[in-house]
Amino acid sequence: MDERRLGFMAIGYMAIEGNISRRGLLAGAVAVAATAVTGTTGSGPAAAAEGRATVGGSRAATPLWREFAAAPFTHPQIPYIGRAGYRSGSRPPRRTGRGFVADVRHYGAKPDGSTDAAPAINRAIAAAGERGGGTVLIPEGTYRIDDIIRIGHSDVVVRGAGSGRTKLYATRNLTELIGVYGSRYGGDKSSWSWAGGLIWLCPTDRWTSLTDAIRVKSWPFEGWTGNRRDEWRTLTAVAPARRGDRSITVRDTTGLRHGGLVLLRLADDAGHTLLEHMAGGGPGPEAYHWDDKTKLTSYVPYEWPVRVTSVHGHRVTLERPLPLDVRPEWDPRLTTLVTPLTGSGVEGLTLEAVETPQSPHLLDKGYNGVAFQCAYDCWADDITVRHVDNGFGLIAASACTLRRTKVAGRGSHHPYYCREGSHDNLIEDFTIERRTVPAPAGTQLHGINVEGLSSHNVWSRGVMEMGTFDSHRGMPFANVRTDITVDNNGRHGGDASAGPLFGARFTHWNIRVTNGRAGLMRIDGLAPYSATVGISEVTEFDQIDVPDFTGDLHTRLEAYGTPEAVWPPNLHDAQRALALRPAGGGRRAQSLVRSADSTSARADSS
C-alpha cells in the first residue's frame, strides 16, 4: 500500500479516535460545505484545516459533487443520505427514559462467568422497560449467557463498561433456544442464516409473534406489518408527490400528529411500474421480465416508516424527503405499523459466542450477534461480536445508527446484513477483522449485505480485512458505501428469483480495494443510474456479473484508480455538512465558514 493511502487512512483513524481537534474537524466539515457551493476550496483557517486533514493539501470538488450540491434531493445518480441514522444523524443520548438505572449484579448476575446471567440481565431490562425506560448497567467482567438478551421496550439502553471490559459469553445458539427456522420460500435453508440475534432488539409483542410462529413452523414475514403483512390500517390517502419532497398533501389528518411514526405504503401495479421506478425507469427496466421474480415481487408493497414533523391543514411534513415518487397507480397511503421499538440501544460490550466451526452455507445454527428488528431510532455503539455466524443484522429496521462496531473471530457468513425493507440506517466506523481460522469447506463469506428493497442505508468509514460489498439481489436501491478500505475476498449471494442486484442511485465513493479484485466494487457496468467515484483499479475474477437491464444504464464513473484524489473524501460527512449550510451561493458559504470558525474557537477555549 502506498504512503499516500496509508496517510489518508491514518487521518481517518485520528478522526475516529479524537486526535484531530474539534476546531479542525468542524473547520474541515465547513470547508466541505463551502466547496459544495463554490466548486473550489476556500482560504483562511478552514482551508488550512482542510489541507492538514486530507494529506496532500486542498483539492477541487469532483464534478459529481458539484452537481449533487446543486440538487441534493433529486440527483439522478446519487441519493440524499444526509439524514441517515438515529434522529436524522444525531448522536445517541447519554441518558434515557426517566432516569431509572439498574445494575445487573443487583438482579443476580455474576461477572465471573460462573453462572447463567441471562435471566438477571433480562429481569433488569424488563424493570427498566416497565418504568418507561432507563439504563441497564453491565459492569466490567465476563457474564455467561445461556439465553437471548431481549431488548423489547422503548427507551431502554443496555450499557457495558466498554467492549474491552464487559463480555457476554454466549453458550447456545438460536436453533437450540427457539427451534429450527425454515425459509418461507421453501427448501432446507435455515433462516438463522439471515435473522435473529443473541442480543435482539425488537418490540416485545413483535418478538413474541415471530418466535411463536417459528416454533410451530409457520414461517413468518419479518417486517413492519406482521407475520402475514396484515397488521396495518389506512390512516389517509396521499396525493401525488415527487421524490425529494418533504411535504405531502393528504386527504385526512385525523390520525396524524407531530412526532408520530407512520408507514408510507406503495403497492405495485400489474405492469410493475413501481419496480421499474425503483430501477430508474426507461427502456431497460421496461424490458425486464419481472413476473417470474417471485421472491422479489413478494417484497412489495414497499413500506417506508417515517416520523411526522408537522401537520398544517392537509399538508404533512416528514422527517426525511420522499425516497420515491408517489403516484396514484401505486395506491399510496399512510398507514399504521406494528408498534416499533424506539430510543433503545446497546453499548460498550463484547458478545462472544462459544467457538464452533462455521456451518455450511445457509445452514447456520444461529450463533448470531446483535439484531435490530422493527426498530426505529435505535443504536449500537462500541460493540464487538466474536465467533458468530452473523454479526449485526438490520431486519425491517430504520433510522438506526451502528457506530464503532466490530466483527471478529473465526469467520462469519454475514458480518453485516440489511434486509426486509430496512431504510435510512447508518453504519459508521466499522471493522471486519480477518478470520482467525481457515474457512471450512462449503461455507460462504459475504460482507456488508443489503437486499429486499432496502434503501438509503449508509456504510461509512469502514475497514474490511475480509468480505465484499454484497448486494444480495432483491433490488436494494439508493444505498451508499463511502470511505472504506476493503480486502475484497468474499462473494456476493442472492437467489435468481429475487431479481436485480441493484436498483437506481447506488453509490460507491472513495473505496480503497487493497487486493485489486472486482466483484461489486466498480458498479458502473451493473447498477442503473449509479455512481462509482474514487475506487481503486480492480480486475475481474471468477464471479463475473452481467447487468440485469439492457441498454444505457445512465451510470457515472469518476476518479477511477485514484481514491486518494476524491474530494470530498466521505460522501455522508459531506452531505451532513451540506445540510447545515444556508442556500444562496459562495458569499453565504464563506459567511458560514467565518461563523463556524468563531464557534470552533470558542469550543477550543472552553
PDB file of N, CA and C in Angstrom, residues 489-580:
ATOM      1  N   ASN A 489     -12.290 -10.197  -0.623  1.00  0.00           N
ATOM      2  CA  ASN A 489     -12.098 -11.633  -0.809  1.00  0.00           C
ATOM      3  C   ASN A 489     -13.361 -12.448  -0.549  1.00  0.00           C
ATOM      4  N   GLY A 490     -14.511 -11.783  -0.473  1.00  0.00           N
ATOM      5  CA  GLY A 490     -15.772 -12.503  -0.305  1.00  0.00           C
ATOM      6  C   GLY A 490     -16.492 -12.671  -1.632  1.00  0.00           C
ATOM      7  N   ARG A 491     -17.698 -13.185  -1.548  1.00  0.00           N
ATOM      8  CA  ARG A 491     -18.531 -13.380  -2.731  1.00  0.00           C
ATOM      9  C   ARG A 491     -19.952 -12.919  -2.398  1.00  0.00           C
ATOM     10  N   HIS A 492     -20.610 -12.289  -3.368  1.00  0.00           N
ATOM     11  CA  HIS A 492     -21.993 -11.908  -3.120  1.00  0.00           C
ATOM     12  C   HIS A 492     -22.904 -13.102  -3.355  1.00  0.00           C
ATOM     13  N   GLY A 493     -24.117 -13.017  -2.803  1.00  0.00           N
ATOM     14  CA  GLY A 493     -25.102 -14.081  -2.959  1.00  0.00           C
ATOM     15  C   GLY A 493     -26.367 -13.540  -3.601  1.00  0.00           C
ATOM     16  N   GLY A 494     -27.452 -14.305  -3.448  1.00  0.00           N
ATOM     17  CA  GLY A 494     -28.731 -13.860  -3.966  1.00  0.00           C
ATOM     18  C   GLY A 494     -29.377 -14.843  -4.902  1.00  0.00           C
ATOM     19  N   ASP A 495     -30.627 -15.166  -4.630  1.00  0.00           N
ATOM     20  CA  ASP A 495     -31.413 -16.089  -5.438  1.00  0.00           C
ATOM     21  C   ASP A 495     -31.870 -15.394  -6.721  1.00  0.00           C
ATOM     22  N   ALA A 496     -31.834 -16.094  -7.839  1.00  0.00           N
ATOM     23  CA  ALA A 496     -32.263 -15.501  -9.114  1.00  0.00           C
ATOM     24  C   ALA A 496     -33.697 -15.008  -9.060  1.00  0.00           C
ATOM     25  N   SER A 497     -34.553 -15.663  -8.262  1.00  0.00           N
ATOM     26  CA  SER A 497     -35.952 -15.237  -8.171  1.00  0.00           C
ATOM     27  C   SER A 497     -36.110 -13.933  -7.404  1.00  0.00           C
ATOM     28  N   ALA A 498     -35.010 -13.448  -6.783  1.00  0.00           N
ATOM     29  CA  ALA A 498     -35.048 -12.174  -6.072  1.00  0.00           C
ATOM     30  C   ALA A 498     -34.780 -11.001  -6.992  1.00  0.00           C
ATOM     31  N   GLY A 499     -34.528 -11.257  -8.278  1.00  0.00           N
ATOM     32  CA  GLY A 499     -34.444 -10.163  -9.237  1.00  0.00           C
ATOM     33  C   GLY A 499     -33.116  -9.451  -9.255  1.00  0.00           C
ATOM     34  N   PRO A 500     -33.100  -8.163  -9.607  1.00  0.00           N
ATOM     35  CA  PRO A 500     -31.854  -7.443  -9.878  1.00  0.00           C
ATOM     36  C   PRO A 500     -30.959  -7.279  -8.646  1.00  0.00           C
ATOM     37  N   LEU A 501     -29.660  -7.179  -8.941  1.00  0.00           N
ATOM     38  CA  LEU A 501     -28.685  -6.882  -7.905  1.00  0.00           C
ATOM     39  C   LEU A 501     -28.876  -5.476  -7.345  1.00  0.00           C
ATOM     40  N   PHE A 502     -29.203  -4.543  -8.221  1.00  0.00           N
ATOM     41  CA  PHE A 502     -29.267  -3.138  -7.831  1.00  0.00           C
ATOM     42  C   PHE A 502     -30.483  -2.461  -8.443  1.00  0.00           C
ATOM     43  N   GLY A 503     -31.056  -1.536  -7.684  1.00  0.00           N
ATOM     44  CA  GLY A 503     -31.924  -0.531  -8.256  1.00  0.00           C
ATOM     45  C   GLY A 503     -31.125   0.729  -8.514  1.00  0.00           C
ATOM     46  N   ALA A 504     -31.808   1.849  -8.646  1.00  0.00           N
ATOM     47  CA  ALA A 504     -31.164   3.109  -9.016  1.00  0.00           C
ATOM     48  C   ALA A 504     -30.469   3.764  -7.821  1.00  0.00           C
ATOM     49  N   ARG A 505     -29.539   4.660  -8.140  1.00  0.00           N
ATOM     50  CA  ARG A 505     -28.863   5.560  -7.205  1.00  0.00           C
ATOM     51  C   ARG A 505     -28.055   4.827  -6.144  1.00  0.00           C
ATOM     52  N   PHE A 506     -27.413   3.743  -6.526  1.00  0.00           N
ATOM     53  CA  PHE A 506     -26.401   3.128  -5.678  1.00  0.00           C
ATOM     54  C   PHE A 506     -25.107   3.901  -5.870  1.00  0.00           C
ATOM     55  N   THR A 507     -24.378   4.180  -4.794  1.00  0.00           N
ATOM     56  CA  THR A 507     -23.149   4.968  -4.898  1.00  0.00           C
ATOM     57  C   THR A 507     -22.031   4.331  -4.084  1.00  0.00           C
ATOM     58  N   HIS A 508     -20.890   4.129  -4.757  1.00  0.00           N
ATOM     59  CA  HIS A 508     -19.645   3.737  -4.094  1.00  0.00           C
ATOM     60  C   HIS A 508     -18.679   4.905  -4.240  1.00  0.00           C
ATOM     61  N   TRP A 509     -18.221   5.450  -3.100  1.00  0.00           N
ATOM     62  CA  TRP A 509     -17.484   6.722  -3.106  1.00  0.00           C
ATOM     63  C   TRP A 509     -16.255   6.597  -2.197  1.00  0.00           C
ATOM     64  N   ASN A 510     -15.084   6.707  -2.790  1.00  0.00           N
ATOM     65  CA  ASN A 510     -13.807   6.579  -2.078  1.00  0.00           C
ATOM     66  C   ASN A 510     -13.684   5.199  -1.444  1.00  0.00           C
ATOM     67  N   ILE A 511     -13.429   4.220  -2.298  1.00  0.00           N
ATOM     68  CA  ILE A 511     -13.300   2.827  -1.877  1.00  0.00           C
ATOM     69  C   ILE A 511     -11.898   2.348  -2.236  1.00  0.00           C
ATOM     70  N   ARG A 512     -11.131   1.962  -1.224  1.00  0.00           N
ATOM     71  CA  ARG A 512      -9.745   1.545  -1.399  1.00  0.00           C
ATOM     72  C   ARG A 512      -9.690   0.016  -1.352  1.00  0.00           C
ATOM     73  N   VAL A 513      -9.521  -0.605  -2.517  1.00  0.00           N
ATOM     74  CA  VAL A 513      -9.547  -2.062  -2.637  1.00  0.00           C
ATOM     75  C   VAL A 513      -8.103  -2.554  -2.589  1.00  0.00           C
ATOM     76  N   THR A 514      -7.712  -3.168  -1.487  1.00  0.00           N
ATOM     77  CA  THR A 514      -6.297  -3.467  -1.273  1.00  0.00           C
ATOM     78  C   THR A 514      -5.792  -4.631  -2.116  1.00  0.00           C
ATOM     79  N   ASN A 515      -6.676  -5.540  -2.525  1.00  0.00           N
ATOM     80  CA  ASN A 515      -6.217  -6.680  -3.326  1.00  0.00           C
ATOM     81  C   ASN A 515      -6.586  -6.557  -4.802  1.00  0.00           C
ATOM     82  N   GLY A 516      -7.148  -5.425  -5.210  1.00  0.00           N
ATOM     83  CA  GLY A 516      -7.398  -5.165  -6.623  1.00  0.00           C
ATOM     84  C   GLY A 516      -8.435  -6.053  -7.273  1.00  0.00           C
ATOM     85  N   ARG A 517      -9.269  -6.712  -6.483  1.00  0.00           N
ATOM     86  CA  ARG A 517     -10.237  -7.643  -7.051  1.00  0.00           C
ATOM     87  C   ARG A 517     -11.586  -6.962  -7.217  1.00  0.00           C
ATOM     88  N   ALA A 518     -12.195  -7.147  -8.386  1.00  0.00           N
ATOM     89  CA  ALA A 518     -13.527  -6.605  -8.641  1.00  0.00           C
ATOM     90  C   ALA A 518     -14.559  -7.471  -7.913  1.00  0.00           C
ATOM     91  N   GLY A 519     -15.802  -7.347  -8.307  1.00  0.00           N
ATOM     92  CA  GLY A 519     -16.868  -8.070  -7.631  1.00  0.00           C
ATOM     93  C   GLY A 519     -17.693  -7.110  -6.811  1.00  0.00           C
ATOM     94  N   LEU A 520     -18.571  -6.369  -7.489  1.00  0.00           N
ATOM     95  CA  LEU A 520     -19.480  -5.396  -6.885  1.00  0.00           C
ATOM     96  C   LEU A 520     -18.750  -4.227  -6.228  1.00  0.00           C
ATOM     97  N   MET A 521     -17.524  -3.973  -6.626  1.00  0.00           N
ATOM     98  CA  MET A 521     -16.812  -2.773  -6.185  1.00  0.00           C
ATOM     99  C   MET A 521     -17.082  -1.644  -7.188  1.00  0.00           C
ATOM    100  N   ARG A 522     -16.631  -1.844  -8.429  1.00  0.00           N
ATOM    101  CA  ARG A 522     -16.925  -0.907  -9.506  1.00  0.00           C
ATOM    102  C   ARG A 522     -18.258  -1.320 -10.118  1.00  0.00           C
ATOM    103  N   ILE A 523     -19.263  -0.437 -10.021  1.00  0.00           N
ATOM    104  CA  ILE A 523     -20.625  -0.840 -10.386  1.00  0.00           C
ATOM    105  C   ILE A 523     -21.174  -0.070 -11.587  1.00  0.00           C
ATOM    106  N   ASP A 524     -20.324   0.690 -12.273  1.00  0.00           N
ATOM    107  CA  ASP A 524     -20.840   1.480 -13.391  1.00  0.00           C
ATOM    108  C   ASP A 524     -21.310   0.610 -14.548  1.00  0.00           C
ATOM    109  N   GLY A 525     -20.882  -0.640 -14.616  1.00  0.00           N
ATOM    110  CA  GLY A 525     -21.369  -1.537 -15.651  1.00  0.00           C
ATOM    111  C   GLY A 525     -22.503  -2.428 -15.213  1.00  0.00           C
ATOM    112  N   LEU A 526     -22.999  -2.234 -13.980  1.00  0.00           N
ATOM    113  CA  LEU A 526     -24.022  -3.124 -13.432  1.00  0.00           C
ATOM    114  C   LEU A 526     -25.261  -2.402 -12.920  1.00  0.00           C
ATOM    115  N   ALA A 527     -25.063  -1.334 -12.170  1.00  0.00           N
ATOM    116  CA  ALA A 527     -26.169  -0.703 -11.439  1.00  0.00           C
ATOM    117  C   ALA A 527     -26.726   0.477 -12.229  1.00  0.00           C
ATOM    118  N   PRO A 528     -28.037   0.527 -12.456  1.00  0.00           N
ATOM    119  CA  PRO A 528     -28.617   1.634 -13.226  1.00  0.00           C
ATOM    120  C   PRO A 528     -28.577   2.946 -12.443  1.00  0.00           C
ATOM    121  N   TYR A 529     -28.343   4.037 -13.158  1.00  0.00           N
ATOM    122  CA  TYR A 529     -28.327   5.366 -12.540  1.00  0.00           C
ATOM    123  C   TYR A 529     -27.478   5.365 -11.267  1.00  0.00           C
ATOM    124  N   SER A 530     -26.257   4.842 -11.360  1.00  0.00           N
ATOM    125  CA  SER A 530     -25.383   4.711 -10.202  1.00  0.00           C
ATOM    126  C   SER A 530     -24.160   5.601 -10.360  1.00  0.00           C
ATOM    127  N   ALA A 531     -23.379   5.707  -9.273  1.00  0.00           N
ATOM    128  CA  ALA A 531     -22.142   6.479  -9.294  1.00  0.00           C
ATOM    129  C   ALA A 531     -21.028   5.658  -8.658  1.00  0.00           C
ATOM    130  N   THR A 532     -19.917   5.548  -9.359  1.00  0.00           N
ATOM    131  CA  THR A 532     -18.701   4.931  -8.833  1.00  0.00           C
ATOM    132  C   THR A 532     -17.633   6.012  -8.854  1.00  0.00           C
ATOM    133  N   VAL A 533     -17.219   6.469  -7.672  1.00  0.00           N
ATOM    134  CA  VAL A 533     -16.348   7.637  -7.572  1.00  0.00           C
ATOM    135  C   VAL A 533     -15.159   7.309  -6.678  1.00  0.00           C
ATOM    136  N   GLY A 534     -13.958   7.419  -7.240  1.00  0.00           N
ATOM    137  CA  GLY A 534     -12.761   7.238  -6.432  1.00  0.00           C
ATOM    138  C   GLY A 534     -12.586   5.839  -5.913  1.00  0.00           C
ATOM    139  N   ILE A 535     -12.630   4.866  -6.814  1.00  0.00           N
ATOM    140  CA  ILE A 535     -12.401   3.479  -6.431  1.00  0.00           C
ATOM    141  C   ILE A 535     -11.059   3.034  -7.011  1.00  0.00           C
ATOM    142  N   SER A 536     -10.346   2.193  -6.274  1.00  0.00           N
ATOM    143  CA  SER A 536      -9.080   1.650  -6.776  1.00  0.00           C
ATOM    144  C   SER A 536      -9.300   0.878  -8.063  1.00  0.00           C
ATOM    145  N   GLU A 537      -8.255   0.749  -8.842  1.00  0.00           N
ATOM    146  CA  GLU A 537      -8.350  -0.097 -10.038  1.00  0.00           C
ATOM    147  C   GLU A 537      -8.593  -1.541  -9.613  1.00  0.00           C
ATOM    148  N   VAL A 538      -9.527  -2.198 -10.289  1.00  0.00           N
ATOM    149  CA  VAL A 538      -9.879  -3.575  -9.954  1.00  0.00           C
ATOM    150  C   VAL A 538      -9.955  -4.404 -11.233  1.00  0.00           C
ATOM    151  N   THR A 539      -9.760  -5.706 -11.074  1.00  0.00           N
ATOM    152  CA  THR A 539      -9.866  -6.637 -12.193  1.00  0.00           C
ATOM    153  C   THR A 539     -10.842  -7.744 -11.823  1.00  0.00           C
ATOM    154  N   GLU A 540     -11.487  -8.281 -12.840  1.00  0.00           N
ATOM    155  CA  GLU A 540     -12.498  -9.309 -12.618  1.00  0.00           C
ATOM    156  C   GLU A 540     -11.868 -10.610 -12.110  1.00  0.00           C
ATOM    157  N   PHE A 541     -12.672 -11.410 -11.423  1.00  0.00           N
ATOM    158  CA  PHE A 541     -12.257 -12.747 -11.022  1.00  0.00           C
ATOM    159  C   PHE A 541     -13.349 -13.705 -11.475  1.00  0.00           C
ATOM    160  N   ASP A 542     -13.499 -14.862 -10.828  1.00  0.00           N
ATOM    161  CA  ASP A 542     -14.376 -15.871 -11.410  1.00  0.00           C
ATOM    162  C   ASP A 542     -15.863 -15.585 -11.220  1.00  0.00           C
ATOM    163  N   GLN A 543     -16.242 -14.683 -10.300  1.00  0.00           N
ATOM    164  CA  GLN A 543     -17.655 -14.327 -10.145  1.00  0.00           C
ATOM    165  C   GLN A 543     -17.901 -13.041 -10.943  1.00  0.00           C
ATOM    166  N   ILE A 544     -18.206 -13.216 -12.217  1.00  0.00           N
ATOM    167  CA  ILE A 544     -18.390 -12.081 -13.116  1.00  0.00           C
ATOM    168  C   ILE A 544     -19.885 -11.881 -13.346  1.00  0.00           C
ATOM    169  N   ASP A 545     -20.376 -10.685 -13.021  1.00  0.00           N
ATOM    170  CA  ASP A 545     -21.796 -10.385 -13.165  1.00  0.00           C
ATOM    171  C   ASP A 545     -22.051  -9.631 -14.462  1.00  0.00           C
ATOM    172  N   VAL A 546     -23.252  -9.779 -14.961  1.00  0.00           N
ATOM    173  CA  VAL A 546     -23.697  -9.026 -16.135  1.00  0.00           C
ATOM    174  C   VAL A 546     -24.850  -8.138 -15.701  1.00  0.00           C
ATOM    175  N   PRO A 547     -25.050  -7.009 -16.354  1.00  0.00           N
ATOM    176  CA  PRO A 547     -26.138  -6.109 -15.933  1.00  0.00           C
ATOM    177  C   PRO A 547     -27.502  -6.770 -16.082  1.00  0.00           C
ATOM    178  N   ASP A 548     -28.378  -6.471 -15.155  1.00  0.00           N
ATOM    179  CA  ASP A 548     -29.739  -7.004 -15.220  1.00  0.00           C
ATOM    180  C   ASP A 548     -30.575  -6.299 -16.276  1.00  0.00           C
ATOM    181  N   PHE A 549     -30.220  -5.032 -16.585  1.00  0.00           N
ATOM    182  CA  PHE A 549     -31.026  -4.236 -17.503  1.00  0.00           C
ATOM    183  C   PHE A 549     -30.255  -3.964 -18.781  1.00  0.00           C
ATOM    184  N   THR A 550     -30.965  -3.975 -19.896  1.00  0.00           N
ATOM    185  CA  THR A 550     -30.347  -3.742 -21.198  1.00  0.00           C
ATOM    186  C   THR A 550     -30.250  -2.244 -21.476  1.00  0.00           C
ATOM    187  N   GLY A 551     -29.413  -1.913 -22.461  1.00  0.00           N
ATOM    188  CA  GLY A 551     -29.329  -0.526 -22.912  1.00  0.00           C
ATOM    189  C   GLY A 551     -28.456   0.330 -22.004  1.00  0.00           C
ATOM    190  N   ASP A 552     -28.586   1.634 -22.170  1.00  0.00           N
ATOM    191  CA  ASP A 552     -27.802   2.602 -21.416  1.00  0.00           C
ATOM    192  C   ASP A 552     -28.208   2.567 -19.945  1.00  0.00           C
ATOM    193  N   LEU A 553     -27.228   2.323 -19.068  1.00  0.00           N
ATOM    194  CA  LEU A 553     -27.507   2.280 -17.632  1.00  0.00           C
ATOM    195  C   LEU A 553     -27.474   3.662 -16.984  1.00  0.00           C
ATOM    196  N   HIS A 554     -27.049   4.671 -17.720  1.00  0.00           N
ATOM    197  CA  HIS A 554     -27.000   6.042 -17.191  1.00  0.00           C
ATOM    198  C   HIS A 554     -26.152   6.109 -15.918  1.00  0.00           C
ATOM    199  N   THR A 555     -24.973   5.482 -15.972  1.00  0.00           N
ATOM    200  CA  THR A 555     -24.097   5.445 -14.799  1.00  0.00           C
ATOM    201  C   THR A 555     -22.989   6.475 -14.937  1.00  0.00           C
ATOM    202  N   ARG A 556     -22.338   6.760 -13.809  1.00  0.00           N
ATOM    203  CA  ARG A 556     -21.239   7.724 -13.778  1.00  0.00           C
ATOM    204  C   ARG A 556     -20.017   7.078 -13.141  1.00  0.00           C
ATOM    205  N   LEU A 557     -18.856   7.362 -13.716  1.00  0.00           N
ATOM    206  CA  LEU A 557     -17.578   6.880 -13.201  1.00  0.00           C
ATOM    207  C   LEU A 557     -16.628   8.067 -13.139  1.00  0.00           C
ATOM    208  N   GLU A 558     -16.101   8.344 -11.933  1.00  0.00           N
ATOM    209  CA  GLU A 558     -15.144   9.451 -11.767  1.00  0.00           C
ATOM    210  C   GLU A 558     -13.988   9.000 -10.894  1.00  0.00           C
ATOM    211  N   ALA A 559     -12.825   9.578 -11.172  1.00  0.00           N
ATOM    212  CA  ALA A 559     -11.610   9.353 -10.376  1.00  0.00           C
ATOM    213  C   ALA A 559     -11.304   7.867 -10.230  1.00  0.00           C
ATOM    214  N   TYR A 560     -11.517   7.116 -11.310  1.00  0.00           N
ATOM    215  CA  TYR A 560     -11.238   5.681 -11.243  1.00  0.00           C
ATOM    216  C   TYR A 560      -9.738   5.471 -11.074  1.00  0.00           C
ATOM    217  N   GLY A 561      -9.374   4.633 -10.117  1.00  0.00           N
ATOM    218  CA  GLY A 561      -7.975   4.340  -9.843  1.00  0.00           C
ATOM    219  C   GLY A 561      -7.293   5.322  -8.923  1.00  0.00           C
ATOM    220  N   THR A 562      -7.990   6.378  -8.501  1.00  0.00           N
ATOM    221  CA  THR A 562      -7.349   7.400  -7.657  1.00  0.00           C
ATOM    222  C   THR A 562      -8.250   7.792  -6.485  1.00  0.00           C
ATOM    223  N   PRO A 563      -8.534   6.875  -5.568  1.00  0.00           N
ATOM    224  CA  PRO A 563      -9.381   7.242  -4.434  1.00  0.00           C
ATOM    225  C   PRO A 563      -8.784   8.357  -3.586  1.00  0.00           C
ATOM    226  N   GLU A 564      -7.437   8.457  -3.559  1.00  0.00           N
ATOM    227  CA  GLU A 564      -6.803   9.494  -2.753  1.00  0.00           C
ATOM    228  C   GLU A 564      -7.062  10.895  -3.285  1.00  0.00           C
ATOM    229  N   ALA A 565      -7.554  10.998  -4.538  1.00  0.00           N
ATOM    230  CA  ALA A 565      -7.792  12.309  -5.146  1.00  0.00           C
ATOM    231  C   ALA A 565      -9.229  12.797  -4.956  1.00  0.00           C
ATOM    232  N   VAL A 566     -10.099  11.978  -4.384  1.00  0.00           N
ATOM    233  CA  VAL A 566     -11.519  12.328  -4.330  1.00  0.00           C
ATOM    234  C   VAL A 566     -11.770  13.397  -3.271  1.00  0.00           C
ATOM    235  N   TRP A 567     -12.517  14.399  -3.671  1.00  0.00           N
ATOM    236  CA  TRP A 567     -12.986  15.418  -2.724  1.00  0.00           C
ATOM    237  C   TRP A 567     -14.472  15.687  -2.967  1.00  0.00           C
ATOM    238  N   PRO A 568     -15.312  15.625  -1.948  1.00  0.00           N
ATOM    239  CA  PRO A 568     -14.992  15.281  -0.558  1.00  0.00           C
ATOM    240  C   PRO A 568     -14.687  13.792  -0.389  1.00  0.00           C
ATOM    241  N   PRO A 569     -13.868  13.443   0.595  1.00  0.00           N
ATOM    242  CA  PRO A 569     -13.476  12.038   0.745  1.00  0.00           C
ATOM    243  C   PRO A 569     -14.565  11.148   1.310  1.00  0.00           C
ATOM    244  N   ASN A 570     -15.524  11.731   2.029  1.00  0.00           N
ATOM    245  CA  ASN A 570     -16.589  10.939   2.636  1.00  0.00           C
ATOM    246  C   ASN A 570     -17.929  11.552   2.237  1.00  0.00           C
ATOM    247  N   LEU A 571     -18.695  10.824   1.447  1.00  0.00           N
ATOM    248  CA  LEU A 571     -19.937  11.373   0.899  1.00  0.00           C
ATOM    249  C   LEU A 571     -20.963  11.651   1.989  1.00  0.00           C
ATOM    250  N   HIS A 572     -21.045  10.793   2.981  1.00  0.00           N
ATOM    251  CA  HIS A 572     -22.021  11.020   4.043  1.00  0.00           C
ATOM    252  C   HIS A 572     -21.661  12.248   4.859  1.00  0.00           C
ATOM    253  N   ASP A 573     -20.405  12.366   5.285  1.00  0.00           N
ATOM    254  CA  ASP A 573     -19.997  13.541   6.053  1.00  0.00           C
ATOM    255  C   ASP A 573     -20.255  14.821   5.260  1.00  0.00           C
ATOM    256  N   ALA A 574     -19.962  14.780   3.970  1.00  0.00           N
ATOM    257  CA  ALA A 574     -20.164  15.969   3.140  1.00  0.00           C
ATOM    258  C   ALA A 574     -21.642  16.327   3.029  1.00  0.00           C
ATOM    259  N   GLN A 575     -22.495  15.322   2.878  1.00  0.00           N
ATOM    260  CA  GLN A 575     -23.926  15.617   2.826  1.00  0.00           C
ATOM    261  C   GLN A 575     -24.436  16.159   4.155  1.00  0.00           C
ATOM    262  N   ARG A 576     -23.909  15.652   5.262  1.00  0.00           N
ATOM    263  CA  ARG A 576     -24.309  16.195   6.561  1.00  0.00           C
ATOM    264  C   ARG A 576     -23.913  17.667   6.669  1.00  0.00           C
ATOM    265  N   ALA A 577     -22.702  18.000   6.232  1.00  0.00           N
ATOM    266  CA  ALA A 577     -22.267  19.393   6.289  1.00  0.00           C
ATOM    267  C   ALA A 577     -23.095  20.251   5.353  1.00  0.00           C
ATOM    268  N   LEU A 578     -23.402  19.720   4.181  1.00  0.00           N
ATOM    269  CA  LEU A 578     -24.209  20.461   3.218  1.00  0.00           C
ATOM    270  C   LEU A 578     -25.583  20.752   3.781  1.00  0.00           C
ATOM    271  N   ALA A 579     -26.129  19.842   4.563  1.00  0.00           N
ATOM    272  CA  ALA A 579     -27.458  20.048   5.123  1.00  0.00           C
ATOM    273  C   ALA A 579     -27.480  21.211   6.101  1.00  0.00           C
ATOM    274  N   LEU A 580     -26.322  21.597   6.634  1.00  0.00           N
ATOM    275  CA  LEU A 580     -26.264  22.673   7.611  1.00  0.00           C
ATOM    276  C   LEU A 580     -26.068  24.041   6.991  1.00  0.00           C
TER     277      LEU A 580
END
